PDB file of C-alpha atoms in Angstrom:
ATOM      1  CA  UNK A   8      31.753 234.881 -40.745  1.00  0.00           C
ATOM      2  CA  UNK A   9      33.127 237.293 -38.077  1.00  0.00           C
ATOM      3  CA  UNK A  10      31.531 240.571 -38.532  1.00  0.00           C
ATOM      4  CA  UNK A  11      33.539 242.000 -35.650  1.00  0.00           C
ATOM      5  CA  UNK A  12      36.416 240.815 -37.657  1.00  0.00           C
ATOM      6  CA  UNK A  13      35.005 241.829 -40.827  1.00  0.00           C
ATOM      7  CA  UNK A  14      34.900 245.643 -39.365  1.00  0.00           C
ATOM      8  CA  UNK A  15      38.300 245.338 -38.151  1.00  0.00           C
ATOM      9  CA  UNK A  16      39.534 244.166 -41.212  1.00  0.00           C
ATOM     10  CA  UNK A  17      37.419 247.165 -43.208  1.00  0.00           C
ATOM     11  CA  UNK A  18      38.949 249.541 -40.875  1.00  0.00           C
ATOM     12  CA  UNK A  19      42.504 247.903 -41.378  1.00  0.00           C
ATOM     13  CA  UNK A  20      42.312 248.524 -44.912  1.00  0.00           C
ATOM     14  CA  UNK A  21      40.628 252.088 -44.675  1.00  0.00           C
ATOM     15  CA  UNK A  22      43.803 253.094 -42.850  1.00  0.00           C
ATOM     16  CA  UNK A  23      46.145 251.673 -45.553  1.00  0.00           C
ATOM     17  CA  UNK A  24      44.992 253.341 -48.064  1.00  0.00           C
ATOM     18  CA  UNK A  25      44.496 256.970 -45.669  1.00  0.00           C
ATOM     19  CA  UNK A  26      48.351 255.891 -45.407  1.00  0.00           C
ATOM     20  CA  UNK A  27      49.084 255.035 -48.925  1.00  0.00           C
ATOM     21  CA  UNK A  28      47.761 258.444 -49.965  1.00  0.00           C
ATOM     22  CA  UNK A  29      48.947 261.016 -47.449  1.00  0.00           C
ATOM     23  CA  UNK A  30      52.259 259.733 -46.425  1.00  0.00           C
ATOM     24  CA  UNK A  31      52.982 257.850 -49.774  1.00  0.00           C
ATOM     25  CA  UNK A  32      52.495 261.371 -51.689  1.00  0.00           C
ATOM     26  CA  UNK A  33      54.402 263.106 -49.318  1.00  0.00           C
ATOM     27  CA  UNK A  34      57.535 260.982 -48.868  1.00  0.00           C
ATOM     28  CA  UNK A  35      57.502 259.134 -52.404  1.00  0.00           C
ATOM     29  CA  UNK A  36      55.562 261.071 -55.024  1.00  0.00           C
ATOM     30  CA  UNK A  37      55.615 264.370 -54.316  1.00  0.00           C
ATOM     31  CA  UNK A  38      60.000 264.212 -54.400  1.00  0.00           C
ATOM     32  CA  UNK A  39      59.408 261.976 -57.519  1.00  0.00           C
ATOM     33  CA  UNK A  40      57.370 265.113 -58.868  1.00  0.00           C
ATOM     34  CA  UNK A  41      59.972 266.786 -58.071  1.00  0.00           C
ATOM     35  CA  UNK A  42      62.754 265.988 -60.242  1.00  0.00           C
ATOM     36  CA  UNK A  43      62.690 267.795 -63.811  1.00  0.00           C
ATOM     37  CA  UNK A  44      65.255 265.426 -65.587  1.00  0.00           C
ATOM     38  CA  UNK A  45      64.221 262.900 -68.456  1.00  0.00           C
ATOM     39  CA  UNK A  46      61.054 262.189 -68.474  1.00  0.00           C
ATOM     40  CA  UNK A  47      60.190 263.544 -65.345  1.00  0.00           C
ATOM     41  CA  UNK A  48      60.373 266.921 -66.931  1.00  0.00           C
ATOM     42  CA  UNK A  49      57.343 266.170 -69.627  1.00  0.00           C
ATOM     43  CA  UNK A  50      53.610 266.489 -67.987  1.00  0.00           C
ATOM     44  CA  UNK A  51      52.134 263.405 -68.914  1.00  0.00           C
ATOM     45  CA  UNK A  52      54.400 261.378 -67.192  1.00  0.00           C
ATOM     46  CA  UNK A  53      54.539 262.969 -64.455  1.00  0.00           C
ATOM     47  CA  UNK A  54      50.453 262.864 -64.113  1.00  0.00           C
ATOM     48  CA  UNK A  55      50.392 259.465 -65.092  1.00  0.00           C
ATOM     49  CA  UNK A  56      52.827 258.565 -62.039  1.00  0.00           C
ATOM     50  CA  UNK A  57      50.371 260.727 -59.690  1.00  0.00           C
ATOM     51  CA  UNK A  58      46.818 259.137 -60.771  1.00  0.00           C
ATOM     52  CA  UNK A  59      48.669 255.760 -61.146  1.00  0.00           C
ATOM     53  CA  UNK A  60      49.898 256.637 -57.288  1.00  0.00           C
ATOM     54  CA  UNK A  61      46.113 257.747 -56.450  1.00  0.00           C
ATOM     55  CA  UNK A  62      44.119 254.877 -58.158  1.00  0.00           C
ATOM     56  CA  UNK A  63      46.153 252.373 -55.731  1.00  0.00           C
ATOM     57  CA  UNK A  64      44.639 254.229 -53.077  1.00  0.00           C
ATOM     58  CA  UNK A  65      40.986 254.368 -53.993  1.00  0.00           C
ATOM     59  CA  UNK A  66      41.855 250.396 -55.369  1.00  0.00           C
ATOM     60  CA  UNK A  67      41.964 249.634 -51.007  1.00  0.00           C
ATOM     61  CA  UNK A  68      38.787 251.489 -50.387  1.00  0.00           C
ATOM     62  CA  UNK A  69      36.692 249.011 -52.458  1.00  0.00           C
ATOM     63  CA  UNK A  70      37.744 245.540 -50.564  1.00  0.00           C
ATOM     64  CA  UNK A  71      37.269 247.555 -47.592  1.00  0.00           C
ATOM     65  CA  UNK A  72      33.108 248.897 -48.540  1.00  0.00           C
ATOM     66  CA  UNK A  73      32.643 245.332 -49.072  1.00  0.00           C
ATOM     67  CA  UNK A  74      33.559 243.770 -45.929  1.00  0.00           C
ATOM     68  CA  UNK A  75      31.904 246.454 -43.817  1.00  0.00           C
ATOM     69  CA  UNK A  76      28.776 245.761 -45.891  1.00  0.00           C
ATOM     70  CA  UNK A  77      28.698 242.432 -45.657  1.00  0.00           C
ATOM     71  CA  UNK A  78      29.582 243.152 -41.462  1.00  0.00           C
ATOM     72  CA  UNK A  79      27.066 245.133 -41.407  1.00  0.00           C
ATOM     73  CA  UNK A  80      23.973 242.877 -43.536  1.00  0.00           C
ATOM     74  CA  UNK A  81      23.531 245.044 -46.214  1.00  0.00           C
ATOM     75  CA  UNK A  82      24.592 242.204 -48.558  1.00  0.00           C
ATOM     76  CA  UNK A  83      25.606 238.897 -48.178  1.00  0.00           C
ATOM     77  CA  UNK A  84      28.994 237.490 -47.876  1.00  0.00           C
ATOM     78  CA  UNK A  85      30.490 235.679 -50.365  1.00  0.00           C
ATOM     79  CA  UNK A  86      33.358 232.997 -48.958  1.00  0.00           C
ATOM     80  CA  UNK A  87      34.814 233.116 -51.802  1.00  0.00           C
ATOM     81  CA  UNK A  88      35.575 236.956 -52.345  1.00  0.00           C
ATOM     82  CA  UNK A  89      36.362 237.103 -48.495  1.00  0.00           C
ATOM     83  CA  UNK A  90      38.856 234.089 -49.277  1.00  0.00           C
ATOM     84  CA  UNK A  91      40.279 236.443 -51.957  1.00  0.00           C
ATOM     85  CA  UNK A  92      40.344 239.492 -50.271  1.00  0.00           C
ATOM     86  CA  UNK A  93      42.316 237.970 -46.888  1.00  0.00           C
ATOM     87  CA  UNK A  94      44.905 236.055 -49.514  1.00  0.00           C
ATOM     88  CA  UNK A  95      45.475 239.112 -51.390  1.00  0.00           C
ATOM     89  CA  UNK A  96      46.399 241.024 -48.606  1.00  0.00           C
ATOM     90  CA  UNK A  97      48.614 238.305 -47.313  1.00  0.00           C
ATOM     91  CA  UNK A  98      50.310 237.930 -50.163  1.00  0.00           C
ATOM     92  CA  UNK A  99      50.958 241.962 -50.891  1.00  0.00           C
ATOM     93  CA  UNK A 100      52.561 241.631 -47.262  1.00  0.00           C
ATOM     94  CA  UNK A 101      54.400 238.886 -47.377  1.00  0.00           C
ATOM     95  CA  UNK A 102      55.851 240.457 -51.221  1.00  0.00           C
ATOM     96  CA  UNK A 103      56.356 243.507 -49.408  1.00  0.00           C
ATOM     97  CA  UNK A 104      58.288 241.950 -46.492  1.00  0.00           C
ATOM     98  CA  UNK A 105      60.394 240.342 -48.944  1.00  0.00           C
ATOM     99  CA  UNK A 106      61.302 242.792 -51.736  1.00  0.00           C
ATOM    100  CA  UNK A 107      61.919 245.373 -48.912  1.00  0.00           C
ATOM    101  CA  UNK A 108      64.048 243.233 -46.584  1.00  0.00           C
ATOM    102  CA  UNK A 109      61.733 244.282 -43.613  1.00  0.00           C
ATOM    103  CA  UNK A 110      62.698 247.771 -44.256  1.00  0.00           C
ATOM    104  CA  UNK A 111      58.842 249.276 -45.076  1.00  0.00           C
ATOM    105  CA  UNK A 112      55.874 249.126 -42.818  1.00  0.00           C
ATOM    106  CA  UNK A 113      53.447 247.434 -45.469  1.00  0.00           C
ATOM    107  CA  UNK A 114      54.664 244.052 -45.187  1.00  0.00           C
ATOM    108  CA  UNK A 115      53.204 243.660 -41.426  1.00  0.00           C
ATOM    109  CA  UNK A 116      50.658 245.696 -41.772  1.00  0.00           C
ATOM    110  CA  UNK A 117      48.840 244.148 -45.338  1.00  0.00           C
ATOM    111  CA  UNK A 118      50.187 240.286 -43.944  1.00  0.00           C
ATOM    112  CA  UNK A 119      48.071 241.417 -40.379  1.00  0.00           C
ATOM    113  CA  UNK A 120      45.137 242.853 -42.650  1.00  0.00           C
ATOM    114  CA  UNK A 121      44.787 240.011 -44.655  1.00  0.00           C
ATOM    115  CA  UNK A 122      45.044 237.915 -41.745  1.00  0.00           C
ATOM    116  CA  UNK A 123      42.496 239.537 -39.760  1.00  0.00           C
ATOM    117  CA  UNK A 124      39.900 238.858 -42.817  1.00  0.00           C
ATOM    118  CA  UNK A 125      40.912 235.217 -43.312  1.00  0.00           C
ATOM    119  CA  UNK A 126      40.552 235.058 -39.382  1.00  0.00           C
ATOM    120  CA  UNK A 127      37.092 236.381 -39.697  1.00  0.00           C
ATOM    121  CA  UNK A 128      35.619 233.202 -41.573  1.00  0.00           C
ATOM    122  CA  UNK A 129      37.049 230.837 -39.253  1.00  0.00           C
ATOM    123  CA  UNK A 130      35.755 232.438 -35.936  1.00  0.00           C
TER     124      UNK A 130
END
């Protein structure tokens, strides 16, 4: 395994989620929020929409702690998980790339993630 890949790829995925959080609240949820009509106008809802938004985030953090620990020794690395991890993120892209004709910046950037960590048990 890579760990100079493994870093990268941590630091890829640290910066989707930073992403995911900020700019997804403030583009997609907070305009969602927004809207008073239907359902959007009862509280649960509408707080169920944010944490839902929120737990995605947090969700990216955790693939991302364990590929900088295992870069960095403090446990070893499983193939396997890594495996997972890298062909998660690949297919999330490639999903993205596909439902959104191209049109949002996920696709390359979760296909280049995920490619980065399946790179780093090759090199």
């Amino acid at each position: 395994m890579n760990s100079l890949l493994l870093y990268l790829g941590a630091i890829m995925l640290v910066g989707v989620a930073l992403f995911h959080g900020v700019a997804g609240q403030r583009i997609l949820i907070s305009p969602l929020l927004r809207q008073r009509a239907g359902m959007m106008d009862e509280t649960m809802p509408r707080t169920m929409i944010q944490f839902g938004w929120q737990v995605g985030t947090v969700l990216t953090l955790l693939p991302a702690l364990y590929l900088f620990l295992v870069a960095s020794g403090e446990t070893g690395g499983s193939t396997a998980m890594i495996l997972a991890i890298g062909l998660s993120f690949v297919g999330m892209g490639l999903s993205n790339a596909v439902l959104t004709r191209l049109k949002h910046p996920g696709g390359v950037v979760l296909t280049a993630t995920g490619a980065v960590v399946l790179t780093s048990l090759y090199i």
